[in-house]
C-alpha positions as MATLAB code, in Angstrom:
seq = 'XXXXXXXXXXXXXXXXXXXXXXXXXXXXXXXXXXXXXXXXXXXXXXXXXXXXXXXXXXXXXXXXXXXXXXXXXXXXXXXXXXXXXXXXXXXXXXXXXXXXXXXXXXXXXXXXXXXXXXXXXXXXXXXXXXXXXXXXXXXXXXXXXXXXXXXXXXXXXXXXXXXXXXXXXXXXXXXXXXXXXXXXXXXXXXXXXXXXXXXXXXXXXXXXXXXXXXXXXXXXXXXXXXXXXXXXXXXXXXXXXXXXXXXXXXXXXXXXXXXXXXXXXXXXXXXXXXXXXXXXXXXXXXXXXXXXXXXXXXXXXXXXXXXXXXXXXXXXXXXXXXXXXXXXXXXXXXXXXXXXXXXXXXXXXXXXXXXXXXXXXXXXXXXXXXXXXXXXXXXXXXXXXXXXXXXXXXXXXXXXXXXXXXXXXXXXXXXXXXXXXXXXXXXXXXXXXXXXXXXXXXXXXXXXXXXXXXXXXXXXXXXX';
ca = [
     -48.353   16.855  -13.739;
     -51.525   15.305  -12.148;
     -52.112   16.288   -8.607;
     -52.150   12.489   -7.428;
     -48.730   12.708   -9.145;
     -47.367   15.338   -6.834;
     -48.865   14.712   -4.224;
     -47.317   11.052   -4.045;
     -43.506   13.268   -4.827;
     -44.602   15.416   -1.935;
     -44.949   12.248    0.079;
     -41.975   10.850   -0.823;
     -39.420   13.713   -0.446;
     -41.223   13.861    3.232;
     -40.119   10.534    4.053;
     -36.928   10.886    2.228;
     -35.891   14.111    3.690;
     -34.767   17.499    2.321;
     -31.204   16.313    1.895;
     -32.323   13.550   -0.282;
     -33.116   13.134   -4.390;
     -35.970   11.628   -5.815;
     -33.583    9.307   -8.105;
     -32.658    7.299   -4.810;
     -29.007    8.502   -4.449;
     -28.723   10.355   -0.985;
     -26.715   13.539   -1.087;
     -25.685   15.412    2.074;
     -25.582   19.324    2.506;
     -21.908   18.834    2.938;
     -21.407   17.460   -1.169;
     -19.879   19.752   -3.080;
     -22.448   22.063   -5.171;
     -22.112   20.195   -7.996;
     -22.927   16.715   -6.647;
     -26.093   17.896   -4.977;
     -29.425   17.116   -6.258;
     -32.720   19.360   -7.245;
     -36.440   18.456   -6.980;
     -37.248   20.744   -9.933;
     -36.717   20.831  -13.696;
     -34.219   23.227  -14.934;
     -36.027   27.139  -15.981;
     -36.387   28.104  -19.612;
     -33.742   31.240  -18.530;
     -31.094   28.793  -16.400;
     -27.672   29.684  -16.318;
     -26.372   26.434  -15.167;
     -26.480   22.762  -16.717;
     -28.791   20.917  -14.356;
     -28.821   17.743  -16.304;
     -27.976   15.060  -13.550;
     -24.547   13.933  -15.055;
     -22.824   17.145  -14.595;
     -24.670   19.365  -11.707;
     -23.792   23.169  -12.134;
     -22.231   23.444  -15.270;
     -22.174   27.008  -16.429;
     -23.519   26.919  -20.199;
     -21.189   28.834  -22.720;
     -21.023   29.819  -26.359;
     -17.463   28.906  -26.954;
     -16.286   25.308  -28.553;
     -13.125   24.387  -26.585;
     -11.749   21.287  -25.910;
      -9.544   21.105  -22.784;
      -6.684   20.066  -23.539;
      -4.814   18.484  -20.559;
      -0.929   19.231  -21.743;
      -1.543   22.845  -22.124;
      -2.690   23.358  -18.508;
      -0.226   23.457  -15.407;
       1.025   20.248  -13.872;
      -0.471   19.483  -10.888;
       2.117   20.629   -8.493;
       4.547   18.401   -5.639;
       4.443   19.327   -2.272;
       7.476   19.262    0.037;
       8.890   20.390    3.248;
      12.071   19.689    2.947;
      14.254   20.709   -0.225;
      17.026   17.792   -1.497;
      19.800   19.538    0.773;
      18.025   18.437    3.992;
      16.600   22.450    4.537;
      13.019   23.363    6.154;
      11.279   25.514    3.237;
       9.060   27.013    5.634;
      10.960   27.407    9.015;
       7.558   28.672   10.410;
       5.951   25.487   10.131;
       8.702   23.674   10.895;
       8.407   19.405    9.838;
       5.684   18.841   13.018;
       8.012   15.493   14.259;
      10.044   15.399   17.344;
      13.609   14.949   17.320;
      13.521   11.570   18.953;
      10.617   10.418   16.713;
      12.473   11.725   13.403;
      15.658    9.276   14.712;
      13.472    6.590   14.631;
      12.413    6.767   11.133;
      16.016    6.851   10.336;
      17.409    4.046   11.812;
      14.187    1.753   10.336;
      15.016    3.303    7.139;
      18.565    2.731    7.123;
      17.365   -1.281    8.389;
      15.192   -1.319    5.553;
      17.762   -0.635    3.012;
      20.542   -3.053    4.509;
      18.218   -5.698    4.950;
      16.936   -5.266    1.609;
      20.833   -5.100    0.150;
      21.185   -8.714    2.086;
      18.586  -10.481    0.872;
      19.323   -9.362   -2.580;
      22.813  -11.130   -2.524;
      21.435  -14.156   -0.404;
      18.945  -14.878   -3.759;
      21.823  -13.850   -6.095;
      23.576  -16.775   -3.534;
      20.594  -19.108   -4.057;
      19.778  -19.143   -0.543;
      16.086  -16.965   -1.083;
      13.817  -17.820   -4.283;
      13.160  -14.576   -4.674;
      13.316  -10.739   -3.285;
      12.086   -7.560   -3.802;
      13.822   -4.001   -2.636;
      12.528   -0.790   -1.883;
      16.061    1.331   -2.503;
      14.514    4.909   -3.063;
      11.220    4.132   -1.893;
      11.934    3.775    1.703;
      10.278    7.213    2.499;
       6.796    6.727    1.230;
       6.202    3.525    3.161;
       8.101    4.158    6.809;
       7.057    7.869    6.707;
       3.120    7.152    5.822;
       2.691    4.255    7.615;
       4.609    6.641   11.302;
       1.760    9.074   10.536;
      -1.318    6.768   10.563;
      -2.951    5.217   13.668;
      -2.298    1.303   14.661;
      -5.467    0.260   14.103;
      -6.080    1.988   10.540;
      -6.201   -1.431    8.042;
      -3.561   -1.442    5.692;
      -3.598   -3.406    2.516;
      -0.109   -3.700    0.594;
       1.399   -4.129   -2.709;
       4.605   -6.041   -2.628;
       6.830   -2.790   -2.339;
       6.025   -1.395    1.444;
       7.649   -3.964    3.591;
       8.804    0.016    5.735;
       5.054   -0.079    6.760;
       5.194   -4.037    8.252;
       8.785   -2.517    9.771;
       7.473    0.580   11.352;
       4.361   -0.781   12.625;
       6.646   -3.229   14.416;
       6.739   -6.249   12.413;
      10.247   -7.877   13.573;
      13.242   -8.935   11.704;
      12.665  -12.505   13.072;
       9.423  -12.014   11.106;
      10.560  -11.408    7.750;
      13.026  -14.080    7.691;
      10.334  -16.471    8.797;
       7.910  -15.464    5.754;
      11.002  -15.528    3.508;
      11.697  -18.699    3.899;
       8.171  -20.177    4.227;
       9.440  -21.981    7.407;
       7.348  -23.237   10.376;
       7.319  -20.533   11.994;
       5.976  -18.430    8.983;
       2.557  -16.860    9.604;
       1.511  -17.826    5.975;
       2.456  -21.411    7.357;
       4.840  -21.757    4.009;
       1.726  -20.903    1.870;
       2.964  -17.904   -0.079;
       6.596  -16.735   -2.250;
       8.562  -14.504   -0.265;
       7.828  -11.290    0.207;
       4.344  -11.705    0.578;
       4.061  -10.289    4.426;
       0.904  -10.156    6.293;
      -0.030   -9.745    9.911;
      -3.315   -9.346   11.698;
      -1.841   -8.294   15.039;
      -0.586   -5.363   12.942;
      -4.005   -4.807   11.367;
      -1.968   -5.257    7.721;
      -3.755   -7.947    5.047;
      -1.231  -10.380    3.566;
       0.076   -9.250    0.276;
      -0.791  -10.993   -2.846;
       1.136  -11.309   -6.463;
      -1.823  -10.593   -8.534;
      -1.534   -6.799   -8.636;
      -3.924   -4.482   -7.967;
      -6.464   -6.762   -6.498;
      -5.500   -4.887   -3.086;
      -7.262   -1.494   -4.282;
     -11.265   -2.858   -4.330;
     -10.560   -4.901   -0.874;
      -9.316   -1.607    0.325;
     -12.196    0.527   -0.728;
     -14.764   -2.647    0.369;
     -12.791   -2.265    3.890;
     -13.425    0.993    4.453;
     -16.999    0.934    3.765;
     -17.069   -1.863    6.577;
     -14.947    0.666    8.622;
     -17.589    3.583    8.415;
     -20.156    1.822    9.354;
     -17.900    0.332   12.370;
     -17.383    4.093   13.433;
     -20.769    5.142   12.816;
     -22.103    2.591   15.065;
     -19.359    3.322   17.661;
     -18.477    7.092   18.191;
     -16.599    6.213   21.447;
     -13.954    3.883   19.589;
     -11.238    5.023   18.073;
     -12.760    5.998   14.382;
     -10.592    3.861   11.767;
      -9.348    4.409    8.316;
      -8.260    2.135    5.555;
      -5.061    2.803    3.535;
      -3.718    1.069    0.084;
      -0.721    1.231   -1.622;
       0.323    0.331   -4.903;
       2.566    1.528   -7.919;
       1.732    3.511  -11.038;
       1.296    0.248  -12.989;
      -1.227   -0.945  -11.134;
      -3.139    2.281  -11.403;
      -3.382    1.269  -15.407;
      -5.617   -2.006  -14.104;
      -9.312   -2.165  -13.662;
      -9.604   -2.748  -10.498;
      -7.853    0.535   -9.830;
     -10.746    2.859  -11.429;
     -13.733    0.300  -10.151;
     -11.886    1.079   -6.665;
     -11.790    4.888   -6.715;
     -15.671    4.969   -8.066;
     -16.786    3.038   -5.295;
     -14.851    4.448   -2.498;
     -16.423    8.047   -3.704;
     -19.452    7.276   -4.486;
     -19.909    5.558   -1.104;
     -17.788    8.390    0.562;
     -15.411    5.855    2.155;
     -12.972    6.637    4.721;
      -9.724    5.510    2.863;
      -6.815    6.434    1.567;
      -5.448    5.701   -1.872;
      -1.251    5.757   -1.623;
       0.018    5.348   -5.024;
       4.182    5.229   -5.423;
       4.926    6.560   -8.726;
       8.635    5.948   -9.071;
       8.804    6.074  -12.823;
       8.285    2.012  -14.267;
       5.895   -0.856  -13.761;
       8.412   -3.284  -13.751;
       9.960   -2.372  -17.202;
       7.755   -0.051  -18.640;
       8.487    3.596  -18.136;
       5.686    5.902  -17.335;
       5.518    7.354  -20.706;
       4.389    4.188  -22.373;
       1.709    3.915  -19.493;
      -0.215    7.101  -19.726;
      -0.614   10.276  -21.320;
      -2.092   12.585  -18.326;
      -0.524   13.725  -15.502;
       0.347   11.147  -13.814;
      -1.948    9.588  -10.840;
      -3.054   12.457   -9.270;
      -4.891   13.912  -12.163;
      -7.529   10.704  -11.822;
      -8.195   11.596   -8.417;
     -10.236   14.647   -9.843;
     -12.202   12.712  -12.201;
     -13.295   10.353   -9.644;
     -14.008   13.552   -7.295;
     -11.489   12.589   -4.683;
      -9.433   14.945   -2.851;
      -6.512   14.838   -4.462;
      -2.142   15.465   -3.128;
       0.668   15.108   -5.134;
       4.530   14.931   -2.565;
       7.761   14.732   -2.975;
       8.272   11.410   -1.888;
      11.776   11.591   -0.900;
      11.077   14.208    1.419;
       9.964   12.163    4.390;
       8.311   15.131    6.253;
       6.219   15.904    3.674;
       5.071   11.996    3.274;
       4.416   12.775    6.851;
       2.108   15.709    7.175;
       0.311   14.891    3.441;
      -0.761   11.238    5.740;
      -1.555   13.232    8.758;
      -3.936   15.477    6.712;
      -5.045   13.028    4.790;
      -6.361   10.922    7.452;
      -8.021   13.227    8.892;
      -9.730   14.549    5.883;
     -10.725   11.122    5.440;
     -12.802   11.106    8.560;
     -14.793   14.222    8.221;
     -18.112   14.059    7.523;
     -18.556    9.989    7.864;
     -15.935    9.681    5.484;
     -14.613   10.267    2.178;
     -11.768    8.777    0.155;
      -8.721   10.449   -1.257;
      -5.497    9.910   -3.301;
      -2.083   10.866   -2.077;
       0.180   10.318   -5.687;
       4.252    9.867   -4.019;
       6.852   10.512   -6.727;
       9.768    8.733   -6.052;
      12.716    6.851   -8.321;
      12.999    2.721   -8.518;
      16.996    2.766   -8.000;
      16.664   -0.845   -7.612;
      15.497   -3.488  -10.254;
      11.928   -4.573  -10.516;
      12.275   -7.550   -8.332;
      15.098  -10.300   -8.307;
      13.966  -11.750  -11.416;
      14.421   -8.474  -13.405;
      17.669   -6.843  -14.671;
      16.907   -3.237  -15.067;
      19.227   -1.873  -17.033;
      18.230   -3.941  -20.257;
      15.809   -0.916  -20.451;
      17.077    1.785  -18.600;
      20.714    3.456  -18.631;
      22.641    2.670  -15.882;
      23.749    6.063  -16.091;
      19.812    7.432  -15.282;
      20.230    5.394  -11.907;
      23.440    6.058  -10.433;
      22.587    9.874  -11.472;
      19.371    9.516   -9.577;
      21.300    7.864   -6.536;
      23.371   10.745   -6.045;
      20.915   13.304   -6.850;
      18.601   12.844   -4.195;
      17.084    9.991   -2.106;
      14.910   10.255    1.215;
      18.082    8.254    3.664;
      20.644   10.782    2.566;
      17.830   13.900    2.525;
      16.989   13.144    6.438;
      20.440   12.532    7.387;
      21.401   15.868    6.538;
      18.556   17.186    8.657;
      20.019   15.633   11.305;
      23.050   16.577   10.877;
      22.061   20.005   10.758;
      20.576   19.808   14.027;
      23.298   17.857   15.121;
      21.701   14.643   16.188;
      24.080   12.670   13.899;
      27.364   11.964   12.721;
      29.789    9.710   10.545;
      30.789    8.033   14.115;
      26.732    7.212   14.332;
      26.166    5.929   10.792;
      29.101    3.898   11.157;
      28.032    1.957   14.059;
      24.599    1.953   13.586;
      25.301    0.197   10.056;
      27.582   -1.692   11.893;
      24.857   -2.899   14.725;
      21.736   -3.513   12.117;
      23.935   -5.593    9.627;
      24.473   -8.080   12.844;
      20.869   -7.799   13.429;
      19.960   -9.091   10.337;
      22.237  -11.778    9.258;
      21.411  -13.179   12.836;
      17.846  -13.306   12.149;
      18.625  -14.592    8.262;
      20.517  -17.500    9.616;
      17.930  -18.474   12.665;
      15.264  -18.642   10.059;
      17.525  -20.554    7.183;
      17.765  -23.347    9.928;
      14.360  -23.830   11.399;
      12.247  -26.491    9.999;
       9.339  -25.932    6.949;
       5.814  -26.151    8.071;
       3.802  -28.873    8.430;
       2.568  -31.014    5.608;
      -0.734  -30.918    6.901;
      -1.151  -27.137    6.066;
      -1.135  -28.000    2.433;
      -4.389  -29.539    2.775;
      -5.898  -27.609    6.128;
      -7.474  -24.194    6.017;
      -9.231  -24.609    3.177;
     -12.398  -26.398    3.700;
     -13.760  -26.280    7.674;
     -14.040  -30.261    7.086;
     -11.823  -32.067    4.221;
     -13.833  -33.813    1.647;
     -13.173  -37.480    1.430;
     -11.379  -36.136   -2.418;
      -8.809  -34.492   -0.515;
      -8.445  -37.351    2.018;
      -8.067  -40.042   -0.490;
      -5.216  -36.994   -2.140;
      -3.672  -37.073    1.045;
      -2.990  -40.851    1.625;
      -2.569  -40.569   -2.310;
       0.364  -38.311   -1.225;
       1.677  -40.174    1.840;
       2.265  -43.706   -0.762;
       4.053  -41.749   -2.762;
       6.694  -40.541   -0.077;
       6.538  -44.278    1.604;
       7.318  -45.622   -2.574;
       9.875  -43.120   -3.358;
      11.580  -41.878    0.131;
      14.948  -40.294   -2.086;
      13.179  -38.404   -3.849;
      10.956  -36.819   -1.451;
      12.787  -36.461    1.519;
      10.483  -34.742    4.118;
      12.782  -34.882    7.285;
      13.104  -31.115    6.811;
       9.035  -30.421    7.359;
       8.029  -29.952   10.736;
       6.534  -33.497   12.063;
       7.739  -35.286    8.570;
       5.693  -37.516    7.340;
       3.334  -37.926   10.882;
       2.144  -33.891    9.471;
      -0.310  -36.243    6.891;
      -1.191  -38.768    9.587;
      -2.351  -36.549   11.806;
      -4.638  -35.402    8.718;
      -5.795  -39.312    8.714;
      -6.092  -39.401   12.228;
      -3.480  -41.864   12.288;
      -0.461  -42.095   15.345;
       2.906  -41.069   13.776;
       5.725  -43.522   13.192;
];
């Protein structure tokens, strides 16, 4: 090496920094060992792979593969066994009594508004519906753990997080029936919640498409904290099923959101199918959590019927993923789908109906709190009963408010897309409006908000 040579290195590790590599990538003294960099070629006599790809390899003289079914499963952690017991009374579950009746009760709301609006589609009065029965846990006991203003991004299963954030029954209904009063404006199938008071994006059907926006997010969020140590320091979180950990977007996500040390965390539900395909025709490894170590995430597998454990794994979590700037990591919650895929699914032309209703009465996160309660005897039959009794009301009140309000305007078919509409999509619009003038029968739009004035008021004409 020339001394010009190394004296120009010199130069640049100066300006760079000692914490820095020559290759441009920026490694901090708090990477693990293995991810931080060295100014000098590996000795003749090294005991250790320094070859960039794999920092501090030891060398050996033995050909093994690993082989990834004759190691250990990654293990499940829980607080709370299936007979509502504390494992470790010493720890205790870290959640006030008051705060653990709470969860309940928007638990047991979740499940018997999900059990209505399964029967009001089977009546034809929804398009379409999608329940969380055995999943209630992972999204009402997370999303109680996490701070308000943390971003959430959302599959399609987690309508407990829009619930316990305080997204109202009023609210649902309105987005289920794409009424006026629908914050989508009518622009989106049901079940497709979103809410920026809530700090929660609106969900979309294309899955896994949630996962990159969630890693991009959070790389927006650390620099927001950076800049502003006085704020309260934020955290994204993303959830999303097993199935749509087998997409691309799902790897390209967890790469970037380590690689950029990201302050977000990755909440996959694994409750055994992506719609109808079981978990062993999806992968071979061990389940989710197992990727989290290849993409050098810290990594938590829970029991996620065990809502205590959802609980402190989201406490810890968070605030793992705020030391040091940031850092990603992957919380894999095992849970059972009891209910079908969606409304437009029947479950049991793959599964035994036998492996559900054993699975129902088996365990499930409802039944697992309530007998903590019970044990500390905050609750009873008498309690259930009228509770049931009171959120059943609550919900077909709010159902039939929504079914009668009117649908949105028929402006916002054509608004919010372009800041200005192009004279196309004004000439589309009075395209439109002849039709319903020709054919008034057969497009009856009394029941949108404003009728037929919603277009003039697109063509700046008076209505009437």
């Amino acid at each position: 090496m020339s001394f010009r040579y190394t004296s120009r290195r010199l130069r640049i590790q100066k300006l760079l920094g000692p914490q820095s590599c020559l290759n441009g990538v920026r490694r901090t003294a708090n990477a693990p060992l293995w991810q931080r960099c060295r100014g000098v070629a590996s000795t003749a006599n090294a005991e250790k792979v320094l070859f960039p790809g794999a920092l501090n390899s030891e060398f050996t003289d033995k050909l093994e593969f690993m082989q990834p079914s004759q190691q250990n499963a990654i293990a499940t952690f829980r607080v709370m066994n299936q007979f509502g017991e504390i494992i470790d009374k010493e720890i205790g579950v870290e959640t006030e009594d008051e705060e653990a009746l709470q969860i309940y009760k928007n638990m047991v709301k979740l499940s018997i508004m999900d059990l209505l609006m399964f029967e009001a589609q089977r009546q034809g009065r929804l398009s379409f519906y999608m329940v969380s029965a055995g999943e209630e846990g992972i999204s009402i006991g997370s999303a109680s753990a996490l701070h308000p203003s943390d971003v959430a991004f959302c599959q399609y299963r987690e309508a407990g997080v829009y619930l316990q954030r305080g997204f109202k029954l009023s609210d649902f209904m309105n987005q289920l029936f794409a009424n006026a009063k629908d914050n989508g404006l009518g622009r989106n199938m049901p079940v497709h919640y979103g809410s920026k008071e809530l700090n929660i994006h609106t969900i979309s059907s294309t899955l896994a498409t949630q996962i990159p926006h969630a890693a991009g997010a959070a790389y927006a969020l650390k620099m927001q904290n950076s800049q502003n140590p006085d704020q309260q320091p934020r955290v994204a979180v993303c959830y999303f099923g097993e199935g749509a950990a087998s997409e691309g977007d799902f790897h390209a996500a967890l790469n970037i959101a380590a690689t950029r040390q990201v302050p977000c965390i990755f909440i996959c539900r694994n409750n055994g199918y992506a719609i109808s395909t079981p978990t062993s025709d999806q992968y071979r490894g061990d389940g989710i959590a197992s990727r989290g170590a290849g993409y050098g995430i810290a990594t938590l597998r829970v029991d996620g019927n065990d809502i205590f454990a959802v609980r402190r794994a989201t406490k810890h979590a968070r605030a793992l993923a705020l030391t040091n700037g940031g850092q990603p990591v992957l919380i894999e919650m095992m849970a059972y789908r009891v209910g079908h895929h969606s409304t437009s699914d029947d479950s049991f032309a793959y599964r035994q109906r036998v492996e559900v209703e054993d699975w129902k009465r088996r365990d499930n996160p409802i039944t697992r709190l309530r007998k903590w309660l019970e044990g500390r005897e905050l609750w009873d039959d008498a309690r259930e009963k009228e509770l049931r009794s009171t959120t059943r009301k609550e919900v077909l009140k709010a159902f039939e408010e929504a079914e009668k309000e009117k649908k949105p305007s028929l402006r916002h078919a054509f608004e919010g897309v372009w800041e200005e509409l192009t004279q196309e999509q004004r000439d589309h619009v009075k395209e439109m409006r002849g039709v319903i003038e020709r054919y008034p029968r057969e497009y009856d739009v009394e029941g949108f908000e404003g009728g037929v004035g919603g277009l003039d008021e697109i063509l700046g004409k008076k209505e009437g």
